[in-house]
GROMACS .gro file of C-alpha atoms in nm:
model
   95
    1UNK     CA    1  -2.648  -5.512   4.239
    2UNK     CA    2  -2.877  -5.242   4.328
    3UNK     CA    3  -3.123  -5.506   4.479
    4UNK     CA    4  -2.837  -5.672   4.671
    5UNK     CA    5  -2.718  -5.334   4.807
    6UNK     CA    6  -3.087  -5.269   4.930
    7UNK     CA    7  -3.097  -5.603   5.066
    8UNK     CA    8  -2.774  -5.582   5.260
    9UNK     CA    9  -2.844  -5.229   5.395
   10UNK     CA   10  -2.480  -5.166   5.453
   11UNK     CA   11  -2.469  -5.440   5.720
   12UNK     CA   12  -2.173  -5.670   5.761
   13UNK     CA   13  -2.172  -5.956   5.496
   14UNK     CA   14  -2.005  -6.293   5.533
   15UNK     CA   15  -1.899  -6.521   5.274
   16UNK     CA   16  -1.719  -6.845   5.266
   17UNK     CA   17  -1.399  -6.696   5.088
   18UNK     CA   18  -1.337  -6.361   4.923
   19UNK     CA   19  -1.675  -6.326   4.744
   20UNK     CA   20  -1.649  -5.962   4.762
   21UNK     CA   21  -1.341  -5.962   4.550
   22UNK     CA   22  -1.537  -6.163   4.277
   23UNK     CA   23  -1.819  -5.924   4.276
   24UNK     CA   24  -1.568  -5.615   4.251
   25UNK     CA   25  -1.387  -5.815   3.957
   26UNK     CA   26  -1.712  -5.847   3.786
   27UNK     CA   27  -1.821  -5.495   3.831
   28UNK     CA   28  -1.481  -5.380   3.685
   29UNK     CA   29  -1.513  -5.631   3.380
   30UNK     CA   30  -1.854  -5.480   3.280
   31UNK     CA   31  -1.754  -5.134   3.391
   32UNK     CA   32  -2.020  -5.084   3.659
   33UNK     CA   33  -1.955  -4.904   3.994
   34UNK     CA   34  -1.894  -5.126   4.277
   35UNK     CA   35  -2.171  -4.989   4.520
   36UNK     CA   36  -2.048  -5.163   4.841
   37UNK     CA   37  -1.800  -5.058   5.113
   38UNK     CA   38  -1.520  -5.328   5.099
   39UNK     CA   39  -1.479  -5.316   5.470
   40UNK     CA   40  -1.844  -5.443   5.508
   41UNK     CA   41  -1.729  -5.786   5.382
   42UNK     CA   42  -1.590  -6.058   5.587
   43UNK     CA   43  -1.465  -6.397   5.531
   44UNK     CA   44  -1.640  -6.649   5.773
   45UNK     CA   45  -1.357  -6.890   5.748
   46UNK     CA   46  -1.179  -6.648   5.985
   47UNK     CA   47  -1.433  -6.742   6.258
   48UNK     CA   48  -1.359  -7.115   6.198
   49UNK     CA   49  -0.984  -7.077   6.189
   50UNK     CA   50  -1.014  -6.876   6.510
   51UNK     CA   51  -1.193  -7.172   6.652
   52UNK     CA   52  -0.918  -7.398   6.569
   53UNK     CA   53  -1.085  -7.544   6.237
   54UNK     CA   54  -0.867  -7.545   5.933
   55UNK     CA   55  -1.151  -7.397   5.723
   56UNK     CA   56  -0.936  -7.447   5.387
   57UNK     CA   57  -1.001  -7.826   5.450
   58UNK     CA   58  -1.373  -7.777   5.388
   59UNK     CA   59  -1.606  -7.602   5.156
   60UNK     CA   60  -1.912  -7.397   5.275
   61UNK     CA   61  -2.133  -7.704   5.215
   62UNK     CA   62  -1.917  -7.951   5.414
   63UNK     CA   63  -1.802  -7.738   5.712
   64UNK     CA   64  -2.044  -7.922   5.947
   65UNK     CA   65  -1.810  -8.230   5.905
   66UNK     CA   66  -1.550  -8.031   6.103
   67UNK     CA   67  -1.769  -8.102   6.403
   68UNK     CA   68  -1.862  -8.452   6.320
   69UNK     CA   69  -2.211  -8.335   6.201
   70UNK     CA   70  -2.382  -8.419   5.878
   71UNK     CA   71  -2.417  -8.121   5.633
   72UNK     CA   72  -2.732  -8.071   5.458
   73UNK     CA   73  -2.754  -8.243   5.119
   74UNK     CA   74  -2.657  -8.064   4.791
   75UNK     CA   75  -2.349  -7.890   4.873
   76UNK     CA   76  -2.288  -7.573   4.642
   77UNK     CA   77  -2.635  -7.491   4.652
   78UNK     CA   78  -2.666  -7.151   4.810
   79UNK     CA   79  -2.942  -7.217   5.063
   80UNK     CA   80  -2.793  -7.549   5.161
   81UNK     CA   81  -2.438  -7.402   5.192
   82UNK     CA   82  -2.590  -7.117   5.409
   83UNK     CA   83  -2.752  -7.378   5.618
   84UNK     CA   84  -2.425  -7.564   5.658
   85UNK     CA   85  -2.242  -7.259   5.774
   86UNK     CA   86  -2.522  -7.199   6.028
   87UNK     CA   87  -2.481  -7.536   6.163
   88UNK     CA   88  -2.092  -7.499   6.205
   89UNK     CA   89  -2.131  -7.161   6.365
   90UNK     CA   90  -2.398  -7.291   6.593
   91UNK     CA   91  -2.145  -7.577   6.698
   92UNK     CA   92  -1.871  -7.314   6.779
   93UNK     CA   93  -2.141  -7.118   6.978
   94UNK     CA   94  -2.233  -7.418   7.185
   95UNK     CA   95  -1.881  -7.503   7.264
   0.00000   0.00000   0.00000
């Protein structure tokens, strides 16, 4: 958690879903202080929803399919899912 906090530097953090809640639940479970500001976390699915894409119909690894693009292989691999999200966000930006 300390390494992640140092890495994030209190910048806005986006995830495909409520990952901040999962992290918070885990810190509560092991009785460790949650070191982040909850308002620094955002659900990137909101960006897709605002662009008219039903983000619930896709996972973080398949969201490029919403734009008729091929996602990187190995969905649910952290790096490839991040690449998939980037591909889809780029498609929104280009539109």
